[in-house]
Coordinates of C-alpha atoms in Angstrom, one line a residue:
Chain A
M7 CA 0.0 0.0 0.0
K8 CA 1.3 3.4 -0.9
I9 CA 1.9 5.7 2.1
T10 CA -0.5 8.3 0.7
R11 CA -3.3 5.8 1.0
T12 CA -2.8 4.9 4.6
K13 CA -5.4 6.2 7.2
A14 CA -2.7 7.8 9.3
F15 CA -1.5 9.8 6.3
K16 CA -5.0 11.0 5.5
V17 CA -5.7 11.9 9.1
F18 CA -2.6 14.0 9.2
F19 CA -2.8 15.7 5.9
T20 CA -6.5 16.4 5.3
P21 CA -6.7 19.1 8.0
I22 CA -3.6 20.9 6.6
W23 CA -5.3 21.8 3.4
E24 CA -8.6 20.1 2.4
S25 CA -10.6 20.6 5.6
N26 CA -8.3 23.2 7.2
P27 CA -9.8 24.3 10.6
V28 CA -9.5 28.0 9.8
S29 CA -10.1 28.4 6.1
G30 CA -12.2 25.2 5.6
Q31 CA -14.2 25.0 8.8
I32 CA -14.0 28.7 9.8
L33 CA -12.9 27.9 13.4
G34 CA -10.5 29.8 15.6
I35 CA -10.9 33.0 13.7
C36 CA -10.7 35.1 16.9
S37 CA -7.1 34.4 17.6
A38 CA -6.2 34.5 14.0
L39 CA -7.3 38.1 14.0
A40 CA -5.7 39.0 17.3
V41 CA -2.1 37.7 17.1
T42 CA -1.2 38.0 13.5
V43 CA 0.1 41.6 13.5
Q44 CA 3.6 40.2 13.8
L45 CA 5.1 37.0 12.5
K46 CA 6.9 36.2 15.8
T47 CA 3.8 36.2 17.9
A48 CA 1.9 34.2 15.3
I49 CA 4.6 31.5 15.3
V50 CA 4.7 31.2 19.1
M51 CA 0.9 31.1 19.2
S52 CA 0.8 28.4 16.5
L53 CA 3.3 26.3 18.4
A54 CA 1.4 26.7 21.7
L55 CA -1.9 25.7 20.0
T56 CA -0.4 22.7 18.2
F57 CA 1.1 21.5 21.4
V58 CA -2.2 21.8 23.3
L59 CA -4.2 20.3 20.5
A60 CA -1.9 17.3 20.0
F61 CA -1.7 16.4 23.7
S62 CA -5.4 17.1 24.5
N63 CA -6.3 14.8 21.6
F64 CA -3.9 12.2 22.7
S65 CA -4.8 12.2 26.4
I66 CA -8.6 12.4 25.8
S67 CA -8.3 9.5 23.3
L68 CA -6.3 7.5 25.9
M69 CA -9.2 7.9 28.4
R70 CA -12.0 7.6 25.9
N71 CA -13.3 4.3 27.2
L72 CA -13.1 5.5 30.8
I73 CA -14.7 9.0 30.5
P74 CA -18.3 8.9 31.8
R75 CA -20.6 10.2 29.1
N76 CA -22.4 12.6 31.3
I77 CA -19.3 14.6 32.4
R78 CA -17.3 14.3 29.2
I79 CA -17.3 18.0 28.3
I80 CA -16.1 18.9 31.8
V81 CA -13.3 16.3 31.5
E82 CA -12.3 17.6 28.1
L83 CA -12.2 21.2 29.4
T84 CA -10.1 20.2 32.4
V85 CA -7.6 18.4 30.3
I86 CA -7.4 21.4 27.8
A87 CA -7.2 24.0 30.6
T88 CA -4.4 22.1 32.3
L89 CA -2.4 22.0 29.0
V90 CA -3.0 25.6 28.3
I91 CA -1.9 26.8 31.7
F92 CA 1.1 24.6 31.4
A93 CA 2.0 26.1 28.0
D94 CA 1.4 29.6 29.5
Q95 CA 3.8 28.9 32.4
V96 CA 6.5 27.6 30.0
L97 CA 6.2 30.7 27.8
K98 CA 6.3 33.0 30.9
A99 CA 9.5 31.2 32.0
F100 CA 11.4 31.1 28.7
L101 CA 9.8 33.7 26.3
Y102 CA 8.7 36.4 28.7
D103 CA 8.5 39.2 26.2
I104 CA 6.4 37.3 23.7
S105 CA 4.2 36.0 26.4
K106 CA 3.5 39.6 27.5
Q107 CA 2.6 40.5 23.9
L108 CA 0.3 37.5 23.6
S109 CA -1.2 38.5 26.9
I110 CA -4.5 36.8 27.3
F111 CA -4.6 35.0 24.0
V112 CA -2.6 32.1 25.3
G113 CA -5.1 31.7 28.0
L114 CA -7.9 32.0 25.5
I115 CA -6.6 28.9 23.6
I116 CA -8.9 27.1 26.1
T117 CA -11.9 28.6 24.3
N118 CA -10.5 27.9 20.8
C119 CA -13.2 25.9 19.0
I120 CA -10.7 23.9 17.2
I121 CA -9.5 22.1 20.3
M122 CA -12.9 21.3 21.8
G123 CA -14.1 20.4 18.3
R124 CA -11.4 17.9 17.6
A125 CA -11.7 16.4 21.1
E126 CA -15.5 15.9 20.7
T127 CA -15.5 14.7 17.1
Y128 CA -12.3 12.8 16.8
A129 CA -10.4 12.0 20.0
L130 CA -13.5 10.5 21.7
G131 CA -13.9 7.9 19.0
N132 CA -10.4 7.0 17.7
P133 CA -7.3 5.4 19.1
P134 CA -4.5 7.6 20.6
F135 CA -2.0 7.4 17.8
L136 CA -4.4 8.6 15.2
S137 CA -5.8 11.2 17.5
L138 CA -2.3 12.5 18.1
L139 CA -1.7 12.8 14.3
D140 CA -5.1 14.4 13.9
G141 CA -4.2 17.0 16.6
I142 CA -0.8 17.8 15.0
G143 CA -2.4 18.0 11.6
N144 CA -5.1 20.4 12.7
G145 CA -2.5 22.4 14.6
L146 CA -0.3 22.7 11.6
G147 CA -3.3 23.6 9.4
Y148 CA -4.1 26.4 11.9
S149 CA -0.4 27.4 12.0
Q150 CA -0.2 27.6 8.3
I151 CA -3.0 30.1 8.0
L152 CA -1.8 32.1 11.0
I153 CA 1.7 32.4 9.6
T154 CA 0.5 33.3 6.1
V155 CA -1.8 36.0 7.5
A156 CA 1.0 37.3 9.7
I157 CA 3.4 37.5 6.8
M158 CA 0.9 39.4 4.8
R159 CA 0.1 41.8 7.6
E160 CA 3.6 42.4 8.9
L161 CA 5.0 42.9 5.4
L162 CA 2.3 45.1 4.1
G163 CA 1.5 46.9 7.4
A164 CA 5.0 47.5 8.7
G165 CA 7.4 46.6 5.8
K166 CA 9.1 44.1 8.2
L167 CA 9.4 40.4 8.8
F168 CA 10.4 39.1 12.3
G169 CA 10.9 42.8 13.2
F170 CA 13.6 43.3 10.4
Q171 CA 12.9 45.8 7.7
V172 CA 12.6 44.0 4.3
I173 CA 11.2 46.7 2.1
P174 CA 14.2 48.8 1.0
D175 CA 14.5 52.4 1.9
A176 CA 14.7 53.3 -1.8
L177 CA 11.1 52.1 -2.2
Y178 CA 9.9 54.4 0.6
A179 CA 11.9 57.3 -0.9
A180 CA 10.1 56.6 -4.2
G181 CA 6.7 57.2 -2.5
Y182 CA 5.8 53.7 -1.2
K183 CA 3.8 53.8 2.0
N184 CA 3.0 51.1 4.6
M185 CA -0.6 50.0 4.6
G186 CA -1.7 51.1 8.1
F187 CA -5.0 49.2 7.5
M188 CA -3.2 45.9 7.7
V189 CA -2.1 46.5 11.2
L190 CA -5.7 46.7 12.4
A191 CA -8.0 43.7 12.9
P192 CA -10.1 44.4 9.7
G193 CA -6.9 43.8 7.7
A194 CA -6.8 40.3 9.1
F195 CA -10.4 39.7 8.1
I196 CA -9.6 40.6 4.5
A197 CA -6.5 38.4 4.5
I198 CA -8.4 35.4 5.9
G199 CA -11.2 36.1 3.5
L200 CA -8.8 35.9 0.5
I201 CA -7.3 32.7 1.8
V202 CA -10.8 31.1 2.2
W203 CA -11.6 32.2 -1.3
L204 CA -8.3 30.7 -2.7
Q205 CA -8.9 27.5 -0.8
K206 CA -12.5 27.0 -2.0
T207 CA -11.5 27.7 -5.6
V208 CA -8.5 25.4 -5.6
S209 CA -10.1 22.5 -3.8
K210 CA -13.2 22.5 -6.0
E211 CA -11.2 21.3 -9.0
Chain B
M25 CA -21.2 0.6 40.8
S26 CA -23.7 3.2 39.9
N27 CA -22.9 5.6 37.1
H28 CA -23.0 8.6 39.4
I29 CA -20.4 7.3 41.7
K30 CA -18.2 6.3 38.8
S31 CA -18.5 9.9 37.4
I32 CA -17.6 11.4 40.8
I33 CA -14.6 9.2 41.3
F34 CA -13.4 9.9 37.7
A35 CA -13.7 13.6 38.2
A36 CA -11.9 13.5 41.5
V37 CA -9.0 11.5 40.2
L38 CA -8.7 13.8 37.1
S39 CA -8.7 16.9 39.3
I40 CA -6.0 15.6 41.5
V41 CA -3.8 14.5 38.6
C42 CA -4.3 17.8 36.7
G43 CA -3.9 19.8 39.9
S44 CA -0.6 18.2 40.9
L45 CA 0.8 18.5 37.4
L46 CA 0.1 22.3 37.4
T47 CA 1.5 22.7 40.9
L48 CA 4.6 20.9 39.8
A49 CA 5.0 23.1 36.7
S50 CA 4.4 26.3 38.6
T51 CA 6.8 25.6 41.5
G52 CA 9.4 24.2 39.1
L53 CA 9.3 27.3 36.9
K54 CA 9.0 29.8 39.6
E55 CA 12.7 30.7 39.7
Y56 CA 12.6 31.6 36.0
H57 CA 9.4 33.6 36.4
L58 CA 10.9 35.7 39.2
K59 CA 14.1 36.3 37.3
N60 CA 12.1 37.4 34.2
I61 CA 10.0 39.8 36.3
A62 CA 13.0 41.3 37.9
L63 CA 14.7 41.7 34.5
D64 CA 11.5 43.2 33.1
K65 CA 11.5 45.8 35.9
Q66 CA 15.1 46.8 35.1
K67 CA 14.2 47.0 31.4
N68 CA 11.3 49.3 32.2
I69 CA 13.4 51.5 34.3
L70 CA 15.9 51.8 31.5
K71 CA 13.1 52.4 29.0
S72 CA 11.6 55.2 31.1
V73 CA 14.8 57.3 30.7
G74 CA 15.2 56.3 27.0
L75 CA 18.3 54.2 27.5
I76 CA 16.8 51.3 25.5
Q77 CA 14.2 51.3 22.8
E78 CA 11.0 49.3 22.7
D79 CA 11.6 47.2 19.6
K80 CA 15.2 46.3 20.1
A81 CA 15.8 42.8 21.5
L82 CA 18.7 42.9 24.0
S83 CA 20.3 40.0 25.8
T84 CA 20.0 39.6 29.5
D85 CA 23.6 40.5 30.1
T86 CA 23.4 43.8 28.1
I87 CA 20.4 44.9 30.1
E88 CA 22.0 44.0 33.5
E89 CA 25.3 45.7 32.5
L90 CA 23.4 48.8 31.4
Y91 CA 21.4 48.8 34.5
T92 CA 24.4 48.5 36.9
N93 CA 26.3 51.1 35.0
S94 CA 23.7 53.8 34.8
I95 CA 21.0 53.3 37.5
R96 CA 21.4 53.9 41.2
Q97 CA 18.7 53.3 43.8
M98 CA 18.1 55.3 46.9
W99 CA 15.5 55.9 49.6
V100 CA 14.0 59.1 50.8
D101 CA 11.8 59.8 53.9
F102 CA 8.6 61.8 53.9
E103 CA 10.5 65.0 54.1
G104 CA 12.5 64.2 51.1
K105 CA 15.7 63.5 52.9
I106 CA 17.9 60.7 51.7
V107 CA 17.9 57.7 54.0
P108 CA 21.0 55.4 54.1
K109 CA 20.2 51.9 52.9
Q110 CA 20.8 50.3 56.3
Q111 CA 18.4 52.5 58.1
K112 CA 15.5 52.5 55.7
G113 CA 12.1 52.0 57.3
T114 CA 9.0 50.6 55.7
K115 CA 7.6 54.1 55.0
D116 CA 10.6 55.4 53.1
L117 CA 10.1 55.8 49.4
P118 CA 12.4 54.3 46.7
V119 CA 13.8 56.5 43.9
Y120 CA 16.0 55.4 41.1
L121 CA 18.6 57.7 39.6
H122 CA 19.9 57.7 36.1
V123 CA 23.6 58.7 36.4
K124 CA 25.9 59.5 33.6
N125 CA 29.6 60.4 34.3
G126 CA 28.7 61.0 37.9
N127 CA 26.0 63.5 37.1
I128 CA 22.3 62.8 37.8
Q129 CA 20.4 62.9 34.5
S130 CA 16.9 61.9 35.8
Y131 CA 14.9 60.7 38.7
I132 CA 12.8 57.6 38.3
I133 CA 9.7 57.2 40.5
P134 CA 7.9 53.9 40.8
V135 CA 4.2 54.3 40.2
D136 CA 1.7 51.9 41.8
S137 CA -1.8 53.0 40.8
R138 CA -5.3 51.7 41.0
G139 CA -6.6 50.5 37.6
L140 CA -10.0 49.4 36.5
W141 CA -9.4 45.7 37.1
G142 CA -6.3 45.6 39.3
R143 CA -3.1 47.5 40.1
I144 CA -1.1 49.3 37.5
S145 CA 2.7 49.3 38.1
G146 CA 5.2 51.3 36.2
Y147 CA 7.8 54.0 36.3
L148 CA 7.6 57.8 35.8
A149 CA 11.0 59.4 35.0
L150 CA 11.6 63.1 35.6
K151 CA 14.4 65.1 34.1
K152 CA 16.9 66.6 36.4
D153 CA 14.9 69.8 36.7
G154 CA 12.3 67.8 38.6
V155 CA 9.5 69.2 36.4
T156 CA 9.7 67.7 32.9
V157 CA 8.7 64.1 32.3
S158 CA 11.3 62.1 30.4
G159 CA 9.3 58.9 30.1
F160 CA 6.6 56.7 31.5
T161 CA 6.4 52.9 31.3
V162 CA 4.1 50.2 32.6
Y163 CA 5.3 46.7 33.4
N164 CA 2.3 45.1 35.1
H165 CA -1.4 45.7 34.8
S166 CA -4.7 43.7 34.4
E167 CA -6.5 46.1 32.1
T168 CA -8.6 44.9 29.1
P169 CA -6.3 44.1 26.1
G170 CA -7.0 46.5 23.3
L171 CA -8.8 49.0 25.5
G172 CA -7.2 49.9 28.9
G173 CA -4.4 47.5 28.0
E174 CA -3.1 50.0 25.6
I175 CA -1.3 51.8 28.5
D176 CA 1.6 49.4 28.0
K177 CA 1.9 50.4 24.3
R178 CA 4.5 52.8 22.9
W179 CA 2.0 55.1 21.2
F180 CA 0.4 55.9 24.6
Q181 CA 3.6 56.1 26.6
K182 CA 5.6 58.3 24.3
N183 CA 3.2 61.1 24.8
F184 CA 4.4 61.5 28.3
A185 CA 7.9 62.7 27.2
G186 CA 8.3 66.4 27.6
K187 CA 5.1 67.0 29.7
K188 CA 5.3 69.0 32.9
I189 CA 4.1 68.0 36.3
L190 CA 3.7 71.7 37.4
D191 CA 1.2 74.1 36.0
D192 CA 1.9 77.8 35.1
R193 CA 1.8 78.9 38.7
G194 CA 4.2 76.2 39.9
K195 CA 1.5 74.1 41.5
L196 CA 1.8 70.3 41.4
V197 CA -0.9 69.1 39.1
S198 CA 0.8 65.9 37.8
V199 CA 0.3 64.6 34.3
A200 CA -3.3 63.6 33.6
I201 CA -4.8 61.4 30.9
A202 CA -7.3 63.5 28.8
K203 CA -10.6 62.2 27.7
G204 CA -9.8 62.1 24.0
R205 CA -7.1 63.9 22.2
V206 CA -5.2 66.6 24.1
A207 CA -5.2 69.0 21.1
D208 CA -9.1 68.9 20.8
K209 CA -10.1 68.8 24.5
I210 CA -7.6 70.8 26.6
P211 CA -7.1 74.5 26.5
E212 CA -3.7 75.6 25.1
S213 CA -2.3 76.7 28.4
R214 CA -2.9 73.4 30.1
Q215 CA -1.9 71.1 27.3
K216 CA 1.6 70.5 28.9
N217 CA -0.1 68.7 31.8
F218 CA -2.2 66.2 29.7
V219 CA -1.6 63.2 27.4
D220 CA -3.9 61.7 24.8
G221 CA -6.5 59.4 26.3
I222 CA -7.4 55.9 25.0
S223 CA -10.8 55.6 23.4
G224 CA -12.9 53.0 25.2
A225 CA -10.8 53.2 28.3
T226 CA -12.0 56.3 30.1
L227 CA -12.0 54.7 33.5
T228 CA -8.5 53.3 33.2
G229 CA -7.3 56.8 32.3
K230 CA -9.1 58.3 35.3
F231 CA -7.6 55.8 37.7
L232 CA -4.1 56.1 36.3
S233 CA -4.3 60.0 36.4
G234 CA -5.4 59.7 40.0
G235 CA -2.6 57.2 40.8
L236 CA 0.1 59.4 39.2
K237 CA -1.0 62.4 41.1
L238 CA -1.1 60.5 44.5
T239 CA 2.4 59.2 43.8
L240 CA 3.7 62.6 43.0
I241 CA 2.2 64.2 46.1
E242 CA 4.0 61.6 48.2
Y243 CA 7.3 62.5 46.5
E244 CA 6.5 66.3 46.6
P245 CA 9.1 67.1 49.3
L246 CA 11.8 65.5 47.3
L247 CA 10.7 67.1 44.1
K248 CA 10.6 70.5 45.7
K249 CA 14.2 70.1 46.8
I250 CA 15.2 69.0 43.3
Q251 CA 13.4 71.9 41.7
K252 CA 15.0 74.4 44.1
K253 CA 18.5 73.1 43.5
E254 CA 18.0 73.6 39.8
D255 CA 17.0 77.2 40.1

């Protein structure tokens, strides 16, 4: 059997493009608007979310036959909240400046619909390894959109990438101006809208 | 075993496991947190006198070196007299000095103000005349991100530079946060005592204005001495 036909491969790669959580299922838009002004914060946020998603999927899947049906949402939330607080503590210890910039958005990963959604629809009914792959796949799908949007916004809005100026001074001298609109949240709306449009058009064929 | 008991036992075990994991993480990382907070304070002190810029990433060593080279700390009592470090009481007020080649460049006063949701902590730096503000920074607050939380942003803080804490008649009025833009709302003669407000965060502005004034009143004896010395 070719590797592209295995179930694991599908579980991992479908959410990266075909059913991308952000551009395909329109989930997790809130944080995609909030933390994409700079590439650096977007990458850290992506890593934090992928970490939480992978391990929440994995641990919920491990317990899936033990979790009492009537309290399963509470159990999912407890697991997710624990992981989010853990990620927040690690960021505060090793990336203090970035964690200050992300402020409450790391904490708000708890309410990110992608995580609850994957736990409910996938992890509760599938074995741990596949759930882990599904978590990482969805995390990467989210990261990919976040990073694309952040590149668009930082480049067009501030003329920088990772805080370094990339648009040459000569261009500014010739009359080029930064698009201040891209720094604001509506700029992210438009960027995400364009990506959704691109995705729908490409995957139709 | 009935379903209810099973649920309760499961919930209890899960809580204990998650709880202990978090306790472990928090105590294990505490040392790093405290170090970061201390470093962040030093960074804010340096930022308030313009020794480092917002968007430049500096290594821990550079910041510590800069701090030990150019910042001195001292304590003053309620009359504005300098208290030796060994004799300082709980009521004495801390002041940081920015020193360059043995000369005092500015006085940095720690600000601990009430905010809308919690305390706002920061530093207000005054130039050596004791009247002109050289900078203001915030290192800790719990205001709403995007609204009151803007107080830790550069666009808000940079407006403090060059403002005066005395009015035309020499009375201490502190620097207040206007409701809206200073140029539109405040008469020309008083514009030097106000900075632009944050839309949607009137209350944060009000509390911070109050906190700044209270802090400056506490330090007034010291400031008077500084101002007299300069004349």
